[in-house]
Amino acid sequence: MSGEYGYFFNNTEGEDEEAIVNMIRQSGAKLLFVAITSPKKENFINKWQDKLGVDFVMGVGGTFDVVAGKVKRAPLWMQKYGLEWLYRVIQEPGRMWKRYLVTNTKFAWLILKERFYSKK
């Protein structure tokens, strides 16, 4: 495992994942907040949720970084107009461009395809 607890997606095919799942189950935790990037957090939760032994699990992404003051939130006007994603791209273009350009484009295409080409 990398670090005592924390980010653990360094090995192939989740070699660390099962050890982390066992630690979580053995901890007796009832609530679990998974603060890793998408889609890793969703994949982790979907793969292991039945073995975690918690009553509640939620993916929170970078929420803890924001709460801890490590990452700044967008100005209120950007939040109000749903542009926080744009602020994040400006803050970290090298890390965020693919998420918002590639994956969101694929998502928009799937929505359009469903809307206009699905049988009703």
Tab-separated table of N, CA and C in Angstrom:
chain	number	residue	atom	x	y	z
A	1	MET	N	0.846	-1.180	0.000
A	1	MET	CA	0.000	0.000	0.000
A	1	MET	C	0.884	1.233	0.000
A	2	SER	N	0.419	2.266	-0.657
A	2	SER	CA	1.163	3.513	-0.656
A	2	SER	C	0.680	4.358	0.513
A	3	GLY	N	1.586	4.680	1.413
A	3	GLY	CA	1.187	5.415	2.608
A	3	GLY	C	0.471	4.473	3.558
A	4	GLU	N	0.218	4.938	4.764
A	4	GLU	CA	-0.489	4.095	5.729
A	4	GLU	C	-1.934	3.915	5.308
A	5	TYR	N	-2.596	5.006	4.996
A	5	TYR	CA	-3.946	4.989	4.461
A	5	TYR	C	-3.939	6.037	3.372
A	6	GLY	N	-4.820	5.981	2.458
A	6	GLY	CA	-4.833	7.032	1.458
A	6	GLY	C	-4.912	6.477	0.065
A	7	TYR	N	-4.410	7.225	-0.863
A	7	TYR	CA	-4.523	6.873	-2.270
A	7	TYR	C	-3.810	5.564	-2.538
A	8	PHE	N	-4.502	4.620	-3.153
A	8	PHE	CA	-3.938	3.281	-3.250
A	8	PHE	C	-4.005	2.677	-4.633
A	9	PHE	N	-4.207	3.490	-5.670
A	9	PHE	CA	-4.319	2.937	-7.014
A	9	PHE	C	-2.986	2.974	-7.747
A	10	ASN	N	-1.955	2.423	-7.140
A	10	ASN	CA	-0.649	2.415	-7.779
A	10	ASN	C	-0.339	1.080	-8.447
A	11	ASN	N	-0.955	0.024	-7.991
A	11	ASN	CA	-0.691	-1.299	-8.557
A	11	ASN	C	-1.730	-1.647	-9.611
A	12	THR	N	-1.410	-2.648	-10.418
A	12	THR	CA	-2.334	-3.064	-11.469
A	12	THR	C	-3.462	-3.906	-10.890
A	13	GLU	N	-4.619	-3.797	-11.489
A	13	GLU	CA	-5.794	-4.592	-11.146
A	13	GLU	C	-6.123	-4.582	-9.665
A	14	GLY	N	-5.908	-3.441	-9.030
A	14	GLY	CA	-6.388	-3.267	-7.669
A	14	GLY	C	-5.770	-4.176	-6.642
A	15	GLU	N	-4.469	-4.474	-6.766
A	15	GLU	CA	-3.813	-5.315	-5.767
A	15	GLU	C	-3.964	-4.715	-4.373
A	16	ASP	N	-3.928	-3.404	-4.275
A	16	ASP	CA	-4.086	-2.736	-2.987
A	16	ASP	C	-5.544	-2.693	-2.551
A	17	GLU	N	-6.454	-2.762	-3.485
A	17	GLU	CA	-7.869	-2.574	-3.161
A	17	GLU	C	-8.377	-3.572	-2.131
A	18	GLU	N	-8.082	-4.820	-2.309
A	18	GLU	CA	-8.611	-5.816	-1.381
A	18	GLU	C	-8.074	-5.595	0.021
A	19	ALA	N	-6.813	-5.230	0.143
A	19	ALA	CA	-6.233	-4.940	1.461
A	19	ALA	C	-6.934	-3.743	2.100
A	20	ILE	N	-7.218	-2.718	1.309
A	20	ILE	CA	-7.924	-1.540	1.818
A	20	ILE	C	-9.337	-1.923	2.236
A	21	VAL	N	-10.016	-2.721	1.428
A	21	VAL	CA	-11.371	-3.172	1.757
A	21	VAL	C	-11.362	-3.926	3.081
A	22	ASN	N	-10.385	-4.800	3.272
A	22	ASN	CA	-10.287	-5.547	4.529
A	22	ASN	C	-10.054	-4.611	5.708
A	23	MET	N	-9.207	-3.590	5.521
A	23	MET	CA	-8.961	-2.616	6.591
A	23	MET	C	-10.235	-1.852	6.937
A	24	ILE	N	-10.983	-1.474	5.927
A	24	ILE	CA	-12.231	-0.742	6.157
A	24	ILE	C	-13.210	-1.633	6.921
A	25	ARG	N	-13.370	-2.859	6.463
A	25	ARG	CA	-14.305	-3.787	7.113
A	25	ARG	C	-13.900	-4.029	8.571
A	26	GLN	N	-12.614	-4.228	8.807
A	26	GLN	CA	-12.118	-4.509	10.157
A	26	GLN	C	-12.170	-3.286	11.069
A	27	SER	N	-12.233	-2.089	10.483
A	27	SER	CA	-12.249	-0.869	11.296
A	27	SER	C	-13.553	-0.685	12.064
A	28	GLY	N	-14.624	-1.307	11.572
A	28	GLY	CA	-15.922	-1.128	12.202
A	28	GLY	C	-16.619	0.154	11.775
A	29	ALA	N	-16.078	0.836	10.784
A	29	ALA	CA	-16.687	2.082	10.299
A	29	ALA	C	-18.104	1.814	9.803
A	30	LYS	N	-18.971	2.771	10.021
A	30	LYS	CA	-20.349	2.666	9.537
A	30	LYS	C	-20.575	3.578	8.334
A	31	LEU	N	-19.782	4.650	8.220
A	31	LEU	CA	-19.871	5.596	7.105
A	31	LEU	C	-18.533	5.615	6.383
A	32	LEU	N	-18.571	5.635	5.053
A	32	LEU	CA	-17.349	5.687	4.260
A	32	LEU	C	-17.503	6.734	3.173
A	33	PHE	N	-16.585	7.680	3.143
A	33	PHE	CA	-16.554	8.702	2.104
A	33	PHE	C	-15.322	8.446	1.253
A	34	VAL	N	-15.535	8.158	-0.018
A	34	VAL	CA	-14.450	7.800	-0.926
A	34	VAL	C	-14.037	9.053	-1.691
A	35	ALA	N	-12.868	9.560	-1.355
A	35	ALA	CA	-12.398	10.832	-1.909
A	35	ALA	C	-11.271	10.610	-2.897
A	36	ILE	N	-11.585	9.929	-3.981
A	36	ILE	CA	-10.623	9.751	-5.072
A	36	ILE	C	-11.303	10.180	-6.368
A	37	THR	N	-10.523	10.323	-7.385
A	37	THR	CA	-11.009	10.885	-8.642
A	37	THR	C	-11.988	9.952	-9.369
A	38	SER	N	-12.787	10.544	-10.222
A	38	SER	CA	-13.692	9.774	-11.077
A	38	SER	C	-12.902	9.245	-12.266
A	39	PRO	N	-13.220	8.118	-12.760
A	39	PRO	CA	-14.258	7.171	-12.340
A	39	PRO	C	-13.762	6.156	-11.323
A	40	LYS	N	-12.539	6.365	-10.801
A	40	LYS	CA	-11.969	5.374	-9.881
A	40	LYS	C	-12.837	5.170	-8.649
A	41	LYS	N	-13.389	6.270	-8.108
A	41	LYS	CA	-14.207	6.101	-6.895
A	41	LYS	C	-15.478	5.317	-7.194
A	42	GLU	N	-16.119	5.602	-8.319
A	42	GLU	CA	-17.341	4.874	-8.674
A	42	GLU	C	-17.038	3.392	-8.923
A	43	ASN	N	-15.950	3.128	-9.617
A	43	ASN	CA	-15.569	1.737	-9.890
A	43	ASN	C	-15.255	0.995	-8.591
A	44	PHE	N	-14.529	1.656	-7.690
A	44	PHE	CA	-14.194	1.045	-6.403
A	44	PHE	C	-15.459	0.734	-5.610
A	45	ILE	N	-16.348	1.713	-5.505
A	45	ILE	CA	-17.589	1.524	-4.741
A	45	ILE	C	-18.421	0.400	-5.347
A	46	ASN	N	-18.604	0.424	-6.665
A	46	ASN	CA	-19.409	-0.619	-7.316
A	46	ASN	C	-18.804	-2.010	-7.154
A	47	LYS	N	-17.500	-2.085	-7.235
A	47	LYS	CA	-16.828	-3.386	-7.142
A	47	LYS	C	-16.872	-3.964	-5.729
A	48	TRP	N	-16.733	-3.102	-4.717
A	48	TRP	CA	-16.511	-3.596	-3.362
A	48	TRP	C	-17.622	-3.311	-2.353
A	49	GLN	N	-18.670	-2.592	-2.723
A	49	GLN	CA	-19.615	-2.126	-1.710
A	49	GLN	C	-20.218	-3.248	-0.872
A	50	ASP	N	-20.402	-4.429	-1.427
A	50	ASP	CA	-20.970	-5.537	-0.659
A	50	ASP	C	-19.976	-6.141	0.333
A	51	LYS	N	-18.690	-5.832	0.190
A	51	LYS	CA	-17.668	-6.412	1.065
A	51	LYS	C	-17.077	-5.388	2.040
A	52	LEU	N	-17.488	-4.132	1.947
A	52	LEU	CA	-16.918	-3.084	2.790
A	52	LEU	C	-17.386	-3.151	4.243
A	53	GLY	N	-18.585	-3.662	4.466
A	53	GLY	CA	-19.098	-3.770	5.825
A	53	GLY	C	-19.552	-2.449	6.421
A	54	VAL	N	-19.855	-1.467	5.582
A	54	VAL	CA	-20.329	-0.168	6.069
A	54	VAL	C	-21.819	-0.037	5.766
A	55	ASP	N	-22.476	0.833	6.535
A	55	ASP	CA	-23.904	1.069	6.313
A	55	ASP	C	-24.152	2.077	5.203
A	56	PHE	N	-23.178	2.954	4.977
A	56	PHE	CA	-23.344	4.045	4.012
A	56	PHE	C	-22.008	4.322	3.353
A	57	VAL	N	-22.014	4.452	2.022
A	57	VAL	CA	-20.807	4.808	1.287
A	57	VAL	C	-21.162	5.881	0.265
A	58	MET	N	-20.310	6.878	0.151
A	58	MET	CA	-20.554	7.966	-0.803
A	58	MET	C	-19.218	8.415	-1.408
A	59	GLY	N	-19.226	8.588	-2.718
A	59	GLY	CA	-18.073	9.159	-3.397
A	59	GLY	C	-18.122	10.670	-3.283
A	60	VAL	N	-17.063	11.258	-2.765
A	60	VAL	CA	-17.047	12.714	-2.555
A	60	VAL	C	-15.971	13.417	-3.366
A	61	GLY	N	-15.259	12.689	-4.214
A	61	GLY	CA	-14.266	13.315	-5.085
A	61	GLY	C	-13.275	14.172	-4.327
A	62	GLY	N	-13.140	15.413	-4.755
A	62	GLY	CA	-12.180	16.331	-4.158
A	62	GLY	C	-12.743	17.189	-3.047
A	63	THR	N	-13.860	16.805	-2.474
A	63	THR	CA	-14.506	17.614	-1.443
A	63	THR	C	-13.573	17.913	-0.279
A	64	PHE	N	-12.827	16.924	0.180
A	64	PHE	CA	-11.951	17.143	1.333
A	64	PHE	C	-10.845	18.138	1.007
A	65	ASP	N	-10.367	18.142	-0.245
A	65	ASP	CA	-9.362	19.129	-0.648
A	65	ASP	C	-9.920	20.541	-0.558
A	66	VAL	N	-11.180	20.707	-0.921
A	66	VAL	CA	-11.828	22.022	-0.840
A	66	VAL	C	-12.026	22.420	0.617
A	67	VAL	N	-12.573	21.514	1.424
A	67	VAL	CA	-12.834	21.798	2.836
A	67	VAL	C	-11.536	22.110	3.582
A	68	ALA	N	-10.457	21.416	3.229
A	68	ALA	CA	-9.166	21.633	3.884
A	68	ALA	C	-8.460	22.889	3.388
A	69	GLY	N	-9.007	23.533	2.363
A	69	GLY	CA	-8.392	24.741	1.833
A	69	GLY	C	-7.260	24.483	0.861
A	70	LYS	N	-7.088	23.229	0.462
A	70	LYS	CA	-6.028	22.878	-0.493
A	70	LYS	C	-6.383	23.342	-1.905
A	71	VAL	N	-7.674	23.314	-2.225
A	71	VAL	CA	-8.174	23.727	-3.537
A	71	VAL	C	-9.218	24.808	-3.315
A	72	LYS	N	-9.103	25.889	-4.078
A	72	LYS	CA	-10.062	26.983	-3.956
A	72	LYS	C	-11.307	26.702	-4.780
A	73	ARG	N	-12.442	27.123	-4.248
A	73	ARG	CA	-13.702	27.038	-5.004
A	73	ARG	C	-13.783	28.215	-5.955
A	74	ALA	N	-14.612	28.059	-6.938
A	74	ALA	CA	-14.841	29.120	-7.920
A	74	ALA	C	-15.512	30.310	-7.230
A	75	PRO	N	-15.374	31.499	-7.813
A	75	PRO	CA	-16.104	32.655	-7.277
A	75	PRO	C	-17.605	32.368	-7.279
A	76	LEU	N	-18.318	33.019	-6.385
A	76	LEU	CA	-19.763	32.769	-6.240
A	76	LEU	C	-20.523	32.920	-7.545
A	77	TRP	N	-20.161	33.915	-8.358
A	77	TRP	CA	-20.898	34.110	-9.604
A	77	TRP	C	-20.749	32.897	-10.523
A	78	MET	N	-19.559	32.256	-10.517
A	78	MET	CA	-19.354	31.059	-11.345
A	78	MET	C	-20.140	29.882	-10.776
A	79	GLN	N	-20.160	29.764	-9.447
A	79	GLN	CA	-20.937	28.704	-8.812
A	79	GLN	C	-22.419	28.864	-9.160
A	80	LYS	N	-22.897	30.102	-9.082
A	80	LYS	CA	-24.310	30.395	-9.327
A	80	LYS	C	-24.739	29.982	-10.739
A	81	TYR	N	-23.846	30.170	-11.705
A	81	TYR	CA	-24.178	29.862	-13.097
A	81	TYR	C	-23.690	28.488	-13.551
A	82	GLY	N	-23.311	27.650	-12.596
A	82	GLY	CA	-22.911	26.280	-12.925
A	82	GLY	C	-21.586	26.192	-13.662
A	83	LEU	N	-20.694	27.139	-13.408
A	83	LEU	CA	-19.414	27.176	-14.128
A	83	LEU	C	-18.217	26.773	-13.262
A	84	GLU	N	-18.484	26.118	-12.151
A	84	GLU	CA	-17.374	25.709	-11.287
A	84	GLU	C	-16.432	24.755	-12.035
A	85	TRP	N	-16.988	23.951	-12.917
A	85	TRP	CA	-16.172	23.047	-13.721
A	85	TRP	C	-15.151	23.831	-14.547
A	86	LEU	N	-15.558	24.976	-15.099
A	86	LEU	CA	-14.657	25.798	-15.904
A	86	LEU	C	-13.526	26.362	-15.041
A	87	TYR	N	-13.860	26.775	-13.852
A	87	TYR	CA	-12.858	27.281	-12.908
A	87	TYR	C	-11.831	26.192	-12.603
A	88	ARG	N	-12.306	24.960	-12.433
A	88	ARG	CA	-11.387	23.849	-12.156
A	88	ARG	C	-10.464	23.580	-13.339
A	89	VAL	N	-10.996	23.686	-14.550
A	89	VAL	CA	-10.162	23.498	-15.740
A	89	VAL	C	-9.090	24.582	-15.797
A	90	ILE	N	-9.463	25.811	-15.482
A	90	ILE	CA	-8.496	26.918	-15.485
A	90	ILE	C	-7.439	26.699	-14.404
A	91	GLN	N	-7.843	26.195	-13.234
A	91	GLN	CA	-6.909	25.926	-12.136
A	91	GLN	C	-5.924	24.813	-12.483
A	92	GLU	N	-6.427	23.737	-13.084
A	92	GLU	CA	-5.607	22.556	-13.356
A	92	GLU	C	-5.839	22.049	-14.772
A	93	PRO	N	-5.436	22.824	-15.780
A	93	PRO	CA	-5.742	22.424	-17.162
A	93	PRO	C	-5.126	21.079	-17.557
A	94	GLY	N	-3.917	20.796	-17.111
A	94	GLY	CA	-3.258	19.548	-17.484
A	94	GLY	C	-3.971	18.316	-16.966
A	95	ARG	N	-4.640	18.447	-15.834
A	95	ARG	CA	-5.314	17.311	-15.225
A	95	ARG	C	-6.785	17.235	-15.614
A	96	MET	N	-7.408	18.382	-15.836
A	96	MET	CA	-8.852	18.399	-16.005
A	96	MET	C	-9.341	18.438	-17.445
A	97	TRP	N	-8.519	18.829	-18.400
A	97	TRP	CA	-9.020	19.027	-19.756
A	97	TRP	C	-9.661	17.759	-20.323
A	98	LYS	N	-9.008	16.617	-20.088
A	98	LYS	CA	-9.526	15.375	-20.665
A	98	LYS	C	-10.884	15.015	-20.062
A	99	ARG	N	-10.994	15.188	-18.739
A	99	ARG	CA	-12.259	14.850	-18.081
A	99	ARG	C	-13.417	15.629	-18.688
A	100	TYR	N	-13.211	16.919	-18.864
A	100	TYR	CA	-14.323	17.742	-19.314
A	100	TYR	C	-14.492	17.746	-20.825
A	101	LEU	N	-13.417	17.656	-21.573
A	101	LEU	CA	-13.550	17.660	-23.022
A	101	LEU	C	-13.954	16.285	-23.553
A	102	VAL	N	-13.170	15.291	-23.228
A	102	VAL	CA	-13.390	13.960	-23.799
A	102	VAL	C	-14.604	13.266	-23.181
A	103	THR	N	-14.620	13.115	-21.878
A	103	THR	CA	-15.701	12.343	-21.268
A	103	THR	C	-17.042	13.062	-21.361
A	104	ASN	N	-17.047	14.364	-21.190
A	104	ASN	CA	-18.325	15.084	-21.288
A	104	ASN	C	-18.851	15.088	-22.723
A	105	THR	N	-17.948	15.128	-23.707
A	105	THR	CA	-18.367	15.052	-25.106
A	105	THR	C	-19.006	13.694	-25.382
A	106	LYS	N	-18.392	12.625	-24.871
A	106	LYS	CA	-18.977	11.289	-25.035
A	106	LYS	C	-20.352	11.226	-24.374
A	107	PHE	N	-20.456	11.788	-23.180
A	107	PHE	CA	-21.732	11.778	-22.459
A	107	PHE	C	-22.796	12.558	-23.238
A	108	ALA	N	-22.435	13.738	-23.732
A	108	ALA	CA	-23.393	14.543	-24.506
A	108	ALA	C	-23.838	13.784	-25.755
A	109	TRP	N	-22.919	13.099	-26.413
A	109	TRP	CA	-23.259	12.318	-27.601
A	109	TRP	C	-24.253	11.210	-27.252
A	110	LEU	N	-24.021	10.521	-26.140
A	110	LEU	CA	-24.943	9.457	-25.729
A	110	LEU	C	-26.336	10.005	-25.440
A	111	ILE	N	-26.404	11.162	-24.828
A	111	ILE	CA	-27.707	11.780	-24.546
A	111	ILE	C	-28.414	12.145	-25.845
A	112	LEU	N	-27.679	12.788	-26.760
A	112	LEU	CA	-28.279	13.165	-28.046
A	112	LEU	C	-28.718	11.938	-28.835
A	113	LYS	N	-27.880	10.928	-28.831
A	113	LYS	CA	-28.205	9.695	-29.537
A	113	LYS	C	-29.469	9.065	-28.961
A	114	GLU	N	-29.568	9.028	-27.655
A	114	GLU	CA	-30.750	8.468	-26.992
A	114	GLU	C	-31.989	9.287	-27.317
A	115	ARG	N	-31.832	10.591	-27.310
A	115	ARG	CA	-32.958	11.500	-27.525
A	115	ARG	C	-33.492	11.424	-28.960
A	116	PHE	N	-32.588	11.387	-29.934
A	116	PHE	CA	-33.021	11.490	-31.328
A	116	PHE	C	-33.030	10.163	-32.091
A	117	TYR	N	-32.327	9.156	-31.607
A	117	TYR	CA	-32.242	7.931	-32.372
A	117	TYR	C	-32.827	6.704	-31.670
A	118	SER	N	-33.306	6.864	-30.471
A	118	SER	CA	-33.856	5.698	-29.783
A	118	SER	C	-35.290	5.451	-30.260
A	119	LYS	N	-35.663	4.204	-30.239
A	119	LYS	CA	-37.029	3.844	-30.640
A	119	LYS	C	-37.972	4.182	-29.502
A	120	LYS	N	-39.077	4.745	-29.852
A	120	LYS	CA	-40.047	5.145	-28.827
A	120	LYS	C	-41.204	4.214	-28.779
